[in-house]
CSV table of C-alpha atoms and ligand atoms in Angstrom, one decimal:
chain,number,residue,atom,x,y,z
A,375,MET,CA,134.6,69.3,-72.2
A,376,ASN,CA,132.9,72.0,-74.2
A,377,GLU,CA,131.9,75.4,-72.8
A,378,ILE,CA,128.3,74.5,-72.2
A,379,ASP,CA,129.0,71.3,-70.4
A,380,HIS,CA,131.6,73.0,-68.3
A,381,LEU,CA,129.2,75.8,-67.3
A,382,GLY,CA,126.5,73.2,-66.6
A,383,ALA,CA,128.7,71.2,-64.4
A,384,SER,CA,129.9,74.1,-62.3
A,385,LEU,CA,126.4,75.6,-61.9
A,386,LEU,CA,125.0,72.2,-60.8
A,387,ALA,CA,127.8,71.8,-58.3
A,388,GLU,CA,127.1,75.3,-56.9
A,389,ILE,CA,123.4,74.6,-56.6
A,390,ALA,CA,124.1,71.3,-54.9
A,391,SER,CA,126.3,72.9,-52.3
A,392,ALA,CA,124.1,76.0,-51.6
A,393,GLN,CA,123.3,76.1,-47.9
A,394,ASP,CA,120.2,78.3,-47.9
A,395,GLU,CA,117.6,80.0,-50.1
A,396,ALA,CA,119.5,83.3,-50.2
A,397,ALA,CA,122.6,81.5,-51.6
A,398,LEU,CA,120.4,79.7,-54.1
A,399,GLU,CA,118.9,83.0,-55.3
A,400,GLN,CA,122.4,84.4,-55.9
A,401,ILE,CA,123.2,81.4,-58.1
A,402,ARG,CA,119.9,81.8,-60.0
A,403,ILE,CA,120.6,85.5,-60.7
A,404,ALA,CA,124.2,84.7,-61.8
A,405,ALA,CA,122.9,82.1,-64.3
A,406,VAL,CA,119.5,83.2,-65.7
A,407,GLY,CA,119.3,86.9,-64.5
A,408,LYS,CA,119.6,89.7,-67.0
A,409,ALA,CA,123.4,89.5,-67.0
A,410,GLY,CA,123.5,85.8,-66.2
A,411,SER,CA,125.9,83.3,-67.8
A,412,ILE,CA,123.1,81.2,-69.4
A,413,SER,CA,121.3,84.4,-70.5
A,414,ALA,CA,124.5,85.5,-72.3
A,415,LEU,CA,124.7,82.1,-74.0
A,416,LEU,CA,121.0,82.4,-75.1
A,417,LYS,CA,121.8,85.8,-76.6
A,418,THR,CA,124.5,84.2,-78.8
A,419,LEU,CA,121.8,82.1,-80.6
A,420,GLY,CA,120.6,85.1,-82.6
A,421,ALA,CA,123.9,85.7,-84.3
A,422,MET,CA,124.5,82.0,-85.3
A,423,THR,CA,124.0,80.4,-88.6
A,424,PRO,CA,120.9,78.1,-88.8
A,425,ASP,CA,123.1,75.0,-88.7
A,426,GLU,CA,125.0,76.2,-85.7
A,427,ARG,CA,121.7,77.1,-84.0
A,428,LYS,CA,120.3,73.7,-84.7
A,429,GLU,CA,123.3,72.2,-82.9
A,430,LYS,CA,123.8,74.6,-80.0
A,431,GLY,CA,120.1,75.6,-79.5
A,432,PRO,CA,119.0,72.3,-77.9
A,433,LEU,CA,122.2,72.3,-75.8
A,434,ILE,CA,121.8,75.8,-74.4
A,435,ASN,CA,118.1,75.4,-73.8
A,436,GLY,CA,118.8,72.0,-72.2
A,437,LEU,CA,121.3,73.6,-69.9
A,438,ARG,CA,118.8,76.3,-68.9
A,439,ASP,CA,116.1,73.7,-68.2
A,440,ALA,CA,118.5,71.5,-66.2
A,441,VAL,CA,119.7,74.4,-64.1
A,442,ALA,CA,116.0,75.5,-63.5
A,443,ALA,CA,115.1,72.0,-62.4
A,444,ALA,CA,118.2,71.7,-60.1
A,445,LEU,CA,117.3,75.1,-58.6
A,446,ALA,CA,113.7,74.0,-57.9
A,447,ALA,CA,114.8,70.7,-56.5
A,448,ARG,CA,117.4,72.3,-54.2
A,449,LYS,CA,114.9,74.9,-53.0
A,450,ALA,CA,112.4,72.2,-52.1
A,451,ALA,CA,115.1,70.2,-50.3
A,452,LEU,CA,116.3,73.3,-48.3
A,453,GLY,CA,112.7,74.1,-47.4
A,454,GLU,CA,112.1,70.6,-46.2
A,455,ALA,CA,115.3,70.7,-44.1
A,456,VAL,CA,114.2,73.9,-42.4
A,457,LEU,CA,110.8,72.3,-41.6
A,458,GLU,CA,112.5,69.2,-40.3
A,459,ALA,CA,114.7,71.2,-38.0
A,460,ARG,CA,111.7,73.2,-36.7
A,461,LEU,CA,109.7,70.0,-36.1
A,462,ALA,CA,112.6,68.4,-34.3
A,463,SER,CA,113.1,71.5,-32.0
A,464,GLU,CA,109.4,72.0,-31.3
A,465,THR,CA,108.3,68.6,-30.4
A,466,ILE,CA,105.7,68.3,-27.7
A,467,ASP,CA,104.7,65.2,-25.9
A,468,VAL,CA,100.9,65.2,-26.1
A,469,SER,CA,100.7,62.3,-23.7
A,470,LEU,CA,102.0,64.5,-20.8
A,471,PRO,CA,99.4,65.6,-18.2
A,472,VAL,CA,98.1,69.2,-18.7
A,473,ARG,CA,99.9,71.7,-16.5
A,474,GLU,CA,97.5,73.6,-14.2
A,475,GLY,CA,97.1,77.3,-14.6
A,476,PRO,CA,97.3,79.8,-11.7
A,477,GLU,CA,93.5,79.8,-11.3
A,478,ALA,CA,93.6,76.0,-10.6
A,479,ARG,CA,96.8,76.1,-8.4
A,480,GLY,CA,96.1,79.3,-6.4
A,481,ARG,CA,94.2,79.1,-3.1
A,482,ILE,CA,91.9,81.5,-1.2
A,483,HIS,CA,92.9,81.7,2.5
A,484,PRO,CA,90.2,80.4,4.8
A,485,ILE,CA,89.8,83.8,6.4
A,486,SER,CA,89.1,85.4,3.0
A,487,GLN,CA,86.7,82.6,2.3
A,488,VAL,CA,84.8,83.0,5.6
A,489,ILE,CA,84.7,86.8,5.1
A,490,ASP,CA,83.1,86.2,1.6
A,491,GLU,CA,80.7,83.8,3.1
A,492,ILE,CA,79.7,86.2,5.9
A,493,THR,CA,79.3,89.0,3.4
A,494,ALA,CA,77.1,86.8,1.1
A,495,ILE,CA,74.8,85.9,4.0
A,496,PHE,CA,74.4,89.4,5.4
A,497,GLY,CA,74.3,91.0,1.9
A,498,ASP,CA,71.3,88.8,1.3
A,499,MET,CA,69.6,90.3,4.4
A,500,GLY,CA,70.2,93.8,3.1
A,501,PHE,CA,73.4,94.7,5.0
A,502,ALA,CA,76.2,96.9,3.5
A,503,VAL,CA,79.9,96.5,4.3
A,504,ALA,CA,81.6,99.3,6.2
A,505,GLU,CA,85.3,99.6,6.8
A,506,GLY,CA,87.7,101.6,9.0
A,507,PRO,CA,91.4,101.9,9.5
A,508,ASP,CA,93.6,99.5,11.5
A,509,VAL,CA,95.4,102.4,13.2
A,510,GLU,CA,92.6,104.0,15.2
A,511,THR,CA,92.3,106.9,17.7
A,512,ASP,CA,91.7,106.3,21.4
A,513,ASP,CA,88.6,108.3,21.0
A,514,LEU,CA,86.9,106.0,18.4
A,515,ASN,CA,88.3,102.7,19.8
A,516,PHE,CA,87.3,103.5,23.4
A,517,THR,CA,85.9,106.9,24.5
A,518,LYS,CA,83.0,107.2,22.0
A,519,LEU,CA,82.1,103.6,22.7
A,520,ASN,CA,81.5,104.6,26.3
A,521,PHE,CA,84.7,103.4,27.8
A,522,PRO,CA,85.4,106.4,30.1
A,523,VAL,CA,89.0,107.4,30.5
A,524,GLY,CA,90.6,105.3,33.3
A,525,HIS,CA,87.8,102.7,33.1
A,526,PRO,CA,89.1,99.2,33.8
A,527,ALA,CA,87.5,97.8,30.7
A,528,ARG,CA,90.2,99.5,28.7
A,529,GLU,CA,92.8,97.3,30.4
A,530,MET,CA,91.0,94.1,29.3
A,531,HIS,CA,91.9,94.8,25.7
A,532,ASP,CA,95.7,94.4,25.9
A,533,THR,CA,96.1,97.3,23.5
A,534,PHE,CA,99.1,98.0,21.3
A,535,PHE,CA,99.6,101.8,21.6
A,536,PHE,CA,101.8,104.0,19.4
A,537,HIS,CA,104.1,106.6,20.9
A,538,PRO,CA,102.2,109.9,21.4
A,539,ASP,CA,102.3,112.2,18.3
A,540,ALA,CA,103.3,116.0,18.4
A,541,ASP,CA,99.8,116.9,19.8
A,542,GLY,CA,100.2,114.3,22.6
A,543,GLU,CA,97.6,112.0,20.9
A,544,ARG,CA,98.3,108.4,21.4
A,545,LYS,CA,97.1,106.3,18.4
A,546,LEU,CA,96.5,102.5,18.8
A,547,LEU,CA,95.9,99.4,16.7
A,548,ARG,CA,92.2,98.9,17.0
A,549,THR,CA,91.4,96.2,19.5
A,550,HIS,CA,88.0,95.5,18.0
A,551,THR,CA,85.9,96.4,14.9
A,552,SER,CA,83.5,98.4,17.1
A,553,PRO,CA,85.0,101.8,16.2
A,554,VAL,CA,83.6,101.2,12.7
A,555,GLN,CA,80.2,101.4,14.3
A,556,VAL,CA,81.0,104.8,15.5
A,557,ARG,CA,82.5,105.9,12.1
A,558,THR,CA,79.3,104.7,10.4
A,559,MET,CA,76.9,106.5,12.7
A,560,LEU,CA,79.0,109.7,12.4
A,561,ALA,CA,78.9,109.5,8.6
A,562,GLN,CA,75.4,108.5,7.8
A,563,GLN,CA,71.8,108.9,9.1
A,564,PRO,CA,69.7,105.9,10.1
A,565,PRO,CA,68.3,103.5,9.0
A,566,ILE,CA,71.7,101.8,9.2
A,567,ARG,CA,72.4,98.2,8.5
A,568,VAL,CA,76.1,97.4,8.1
A,569,ILE,CA,78.6,94.7,8.8
A,570,CYS,CA,82.3,95.6,9.4
A,571,PRO,CA,84.7,92.8,8.8
A,572,GLY,CA,88.4,93.5,9.4
A,573,ARG,CA,91.7,93.0,11.2
A,574,THR,CA,92.0,93.6,15.0
A,575,TYR,CA,95.0,93.5,17.4
A,576,ARG,CA,95.6,92.5,20.9
A,577,MET,CA,98.8,91.5,22.8
A,578,ASP,CA,97.9,87.9,23.1
A,579,SER,CA,99.4,84.7,21.7
A,580,ASP,CA,98.5,81.0,22.2
A,581,GLN,CA,96.8,78.1,20.4
A,582,THR,CA,93.6,80.1,19.9
A,583,HIS,CA,94.9,83.7,20.1
A,584,THR,CA,97.2,85.6,17.8
A,585,PRO,CA,98.3,89.3,18.1
A,586,MET,CA,96.5,90.0,14.9
A,587,PHE,CA,93.1,88.5,14.4
A,588,HIS,CA,89.8,89.2,12.6
A,589,GLN,CA,86.4,90.3,13.8
A,590,VAL,CA,83.1,91.1,12.1
A,591,GLU,CA,80.9,93.7,13.6
A,592,GLY,CA,77.2,94.1,12.9
A,593,LEU,CA,75.1,97.3,13.5
A,594,VAL,CA,71.5,98.1,13.0
A,595,ILE,CA,70.1,101.5,13.9
A,596,ASP,CA,66.5,102.5,13.2
A,597,LYS,CA,63.5,103.8,15.1
A,598,ALA,CA,62.2,100.5,16.3
A,599,ALA,CA,65.0,98.0,15.8
A,600,HIS,CA,64.7,95.6,18.8
A,601,MET,CA,66.2,92.4,20.3
A,602,GLY,CA,63.7,90.2,18.5
A,603,HIS,CA,65.3,91.4,15.2
A,604,LEU,CA,68.7,90.8,16.6
A,605,LYS,CA,67.9,87.2,17.7
A,606,TRP,CA,66.3,86.4,14.3
A,607,ILE,CA,69.3,87.8,12.4
A,608,LEU,CA,71.8,85.9,14.4
A,609,GLU,CA,69.8,82.6,14.2
A,610,GLU,CA,69.5,82.9,10.4
A,611,PHE,CA,73.2,83.8,10.1
A,612,CYS,CA,74.2,80.7,12.1
A,613,LYS,CA,72.0,78.4,10.1
A,614,ALA,CA,73.3,79.7,6.8
A,615,PHE,CA,76.9,79.9,7.9
A,616,PHE,CA,77.2,76.4,9.5
A,617,GLU,CA,75.0,75.0,6.7
A,618,ILE,CA,72.5,73.4,9.1
A,619,ASP,CA,68.7,73.3,9.2
A,620,THR,CA,68.1,74.1,12.9
A,621,VAL,CA,70.2,75.8,15.5
A,622,LYS,CA,69.6,76.3,19.2
A,623,MET,CA,71.1,79.5,20.7
A,624,ARG,CA,71.5,80.7,24.3
A,625,PHE,CA,71.7,84.4,25.2
A,626,ARG,CA,73.5,84.9,28.5
A,627,PRO,CA,73.7,88.3,30.2
A,628,SER,CA,77.1,89.9,30.0
A,629,PHE,CA,78.8,93.3,30.0
A,630,PHE,CA,80.1,95.6,27.3
A,631,PRO,CA,80.5,99.3,27.9
A,632,PHE,CA,78.8,100.1,24.5
A,633,THR,CA,75.7,98.0,24.9
A,634,GLU,CA,72.9,97.8,27.4
A,635,PRO,CA,71.7,95.2,27.9
A,636,SER,CA,74.6,93.1,26.8
A,637,MET,CA,74.7,89.4,26.0
A,638,GLU,CA,77.0,86.6,25.0
A,639,VAL,CA,75.6,84.1,22.6
A,640,ASP,CA,76.3,80.3,22.7
A,641,ILE,CA,75.2,77.8,20.1
A,642,GLN,CA,74.3,74.2,20.8
A,643,CYS,CA,76.8,71.6,19.6
A,644,SER,CA,78.0,68.1,20.2
A,645,ARG,CA,81.7,67.2,20.8
A,646,LYS,CA,81.5,63.5,20.3
A,647,GLY,CA,84.8,62.0,19.3
A,648,GLY,CA,86.6,65.3,19.6
A,649,GLU,CA,84.7,66.7,16.6
A,650,ILE,CA,82.4,69.7,17.0
A,651,ARG,CA,79.0,69.4,15.3
A,652,PHE,CA,76.4,72.1,15.3
A,653,GLY,CA,72.6,71.6,15.2
A,654,GLU,CA,72.8,68.6,17.6
A,655,GLY,CA,74.2,67.5,21.0
A,656,GLU,CA,74.0,69.0,24.5
A,657,ASP,CA,77.1,71.2,24.8
A,658,TRP,CA,77.3,75.0,24.3
A,659,LEU,CA,79.9,77.0,22.5
A,660,GLU,CA,80.3,80.8,22.8
A,661,ILE,CA,80.4,82.5,19.4
A,662,LEU,CA,79.7,86.2,19.8
A,663,GLY,CA,78.9,89.2,22.0
A,664,CYS,CA,75.9,91.5,21.3
A,665,GLY,CA,73.4,93.9,22.8
A,666,MET,CA,71.3,97.0,22.4
A,667,VAL,CA,73.5,100.0,21.5
A,668,HIS,CA,74.0,102.1,24.7
A,669,PRO,CA,72.2,105.5,24.7
A,670,ASN,CA,75.6,107.1,25.5
A,671,VAL,CA,77.1,105.7,22.3
A,672,LEU,CA,74.2,107.0,20.2
A,673,ARG,CA,74.6,110.4,21.8
A,674,ASN,CA,78.4,110.4,21.2
A,675,CYS,CA,77.6,109.8,17.6
A,676,GLY,CA,75.1,112.6,17.3
A,677,LEU,CA,72.0,110.5,17.4
A,678,ASP,CA,69.0,111.2,19.7
A,679,PRO,CA,68.4,108.0,21.9
A,680,ASP,CA,64.8,109.1,22.3
A,681,VAL,CA,64.3,108.8,18.5
A,682,TYR,CA,66.7,106.1,17.5
A,683,GLN,CA,67.7,102.7,18.9
A,684,GLY,CA,69.4,99.6,17.6
A,685,PHE,CA,71.6,96.7,18.2
A,686,ALA,CA,75.1,95.5,17.5
A,687,TRP,CA,77.2,92.3,17.7
A,688,GLY,CA,80.8,91.3,17.4
A,689,MET,CA,82.2,88.0,16.4
A,690,GLY,CA,85.7,86.5,15.9
A,691,ILE,CA,86.1,85.5,12.3
A,692,ASP,CA,89.1,83.3,12.9
A,693,ARG,CA,87.2,81.4,15.6
A,694,ILE,CA,84.2,80.6,13.5
A,695,ALA,CA,86.4,79.7,10.6
A,696,MET,CA,88.3,77.2,12.9
A,697,LEU,CA,84.9,75.8,14.0
A,698,LYS,CA,83.4,75.4,10.6
A,699,TYR,CA,86.4,73.9,8.9
A,700,GLY,CA,87.8,71.9,11.8
A,701,MET,CA,91.1,73.6,12.2
A,702,PRO,CA,92.5,73.1,15.7
A,703,ASP,CA,95.2,75.7,15.9
A,704,LEU,CA,94.9,79.4,14.9
A,705,ARG,CA,98.6,80.2,14.5
A,706,PRO,CA,99.1,78.5,11.1
A,707,PHE,CA,96.5,80.9,9.7
A,708,PHE,CA,99.2,83.5,9.7
A,709,GLU,CA,102.4,81.5,9.0
A,710,ALA,CA,102.0,81.7,5.2
A,711,ASP,CA,102.9,78.0,4.7
A,712,VAL,CA,101.8,77.1,1.2
A,713,ARG,CA,101.4,73.4,2.2
A,714,TRP,CA,98.9,74.5,4.8
A,715,LEU,CA,97.2,76.7,2.4
A,716,ALA,CA,97.0,74.0,-0.3
A,717,HIS,CA,95.3,71.8,2.3
A,718,TYR,CA,92.9,74.3,3.9
A,719,GLY,CA,92.5,76.9,1.2
A,720,PHE,CA,89.7,77.2,-1.3
A,721,ARG,CA,89.6,77.3,-5.1
A,722,PRO,CA,89.5,80.8,-6.4
A,723,LEU,CA,86.7,80.2,-8.9
A,724,ASP,CA,84.3,78.6,-6.3
A,725,LEU,CA,82.8,81.9,-5.0
A,726,PRO,CA,80.6,81.5,-2.0
A,727,THR,CA,77.0,82.5,-2.8
A,728,LEU,CA,73.7,81.6,-1.2
A,729,THR,CA,72.3,80.1,-4.4
A,730,GLY,CA,75.5,78.2,-5.5
A,731,GLY,CA,76.5,77.1,-2.0
A,732,LEU,CA,78.9,78.7,0.5
A,733,SER,CA,81.6,76.1,0.8
A,734,SER,CA,81.6,73.8,-2.2
B,2067,DAH,N1,83.9,94.6,20.6
B,2067,DAH,C1,83.6,93.4,21.4
B,2067,DAH,C2,85.0,92.7,21.6
B,2067,DAH,O1,85.9,92.8,20.9
B,2067,DAH,C3,82.7,92.5,20.7
B,2067,DAH,C4,81.3,93.0,20.7
B,2067,DAH,C5,80.5,92.7,21.7
B,2067,DAH,C6,80.9,93.9,19.7
B,2067,DAH,C7,79.2,93.2,21.7
B,2067,DAH,C8,79.6,94.4,19.7
B,2067,DAH,C9,78.8,94.0,20.8
B,2067,DAH,O2,79.1,95.2,18.8
B,2067,DAH,O3,77.5,94.6,20.8
B,2067,DAH,O4,85.1,91.9,22.6
């Protein structure tokens, strides 16, 4: 075998066994680079006699072309192999069902949903949302709301008290959202129109009571706010919230230290077949307490009862959530069981609005 054939055979063998493009490039440089073996052969053509050149020229050029073609072919084959490997490792089965994202899988807790619904309804009537802390002072939870020290009404609340602090002050977990009324009146001048949704606490636990529960308070203070307004607001609220056209309500005399007169409100319902329906039937169901704000409370909050008057109400959020969505037991609300939440929860993108619907 002559020198050219020998070089050709060894170059083609190297090219055939090159494992990647980098190795192939090394071979290319060693053959046709400036100091490459084929380049060296090409340089010898200049010093040859015409006859020699006639014989060797086609052989050397043929070698160069054969090596160039083998390099290109091997490069293409290596590229294809890389692509094949990638395609094999990245296969996707397009016939599989689409996996749901968090916005489709997540659920809004019924309590959050009901708070959003209540806020949408009262927001539409011009109410703002006011908030207060869960850890409250005795003064705001009781005294300013006209519960005198030692008054038996304090005992009715089954309060969780903290140990007295250095000043002897005994903080508590608020037993109702009514202290937010006081905070609002102390912080802003009438006219006042607020709702105060939030967590409340009492030492109580059975099918319809949990130690932590939720209330929403309403407060309207103005120069001429009266019980006619209160009745209209509550009626409109009940119609909107329970998504019914008519509602019958019954106002019964009651007692709260912070209102005078005080009332409890029942709405008409039917309980046929163990299912509660509103807007029909002959039964009554208590849903809230309300009344005209007591002059002592106005005074305690720096307002002159001869100038200002108003009304307030307080409602259990958990209770009306159970009624609206037919949930018999309150305790699972707070057990954080994802199976319960998947069943009773709401889709995060279905925001309750009066125009779009409260509970779609
Ligand atoms: N705070 C009362 C309770 O927890 C509920 C309540 C009744 C609030 C009458 C009010 C009201 O604002 O006027 O039992």
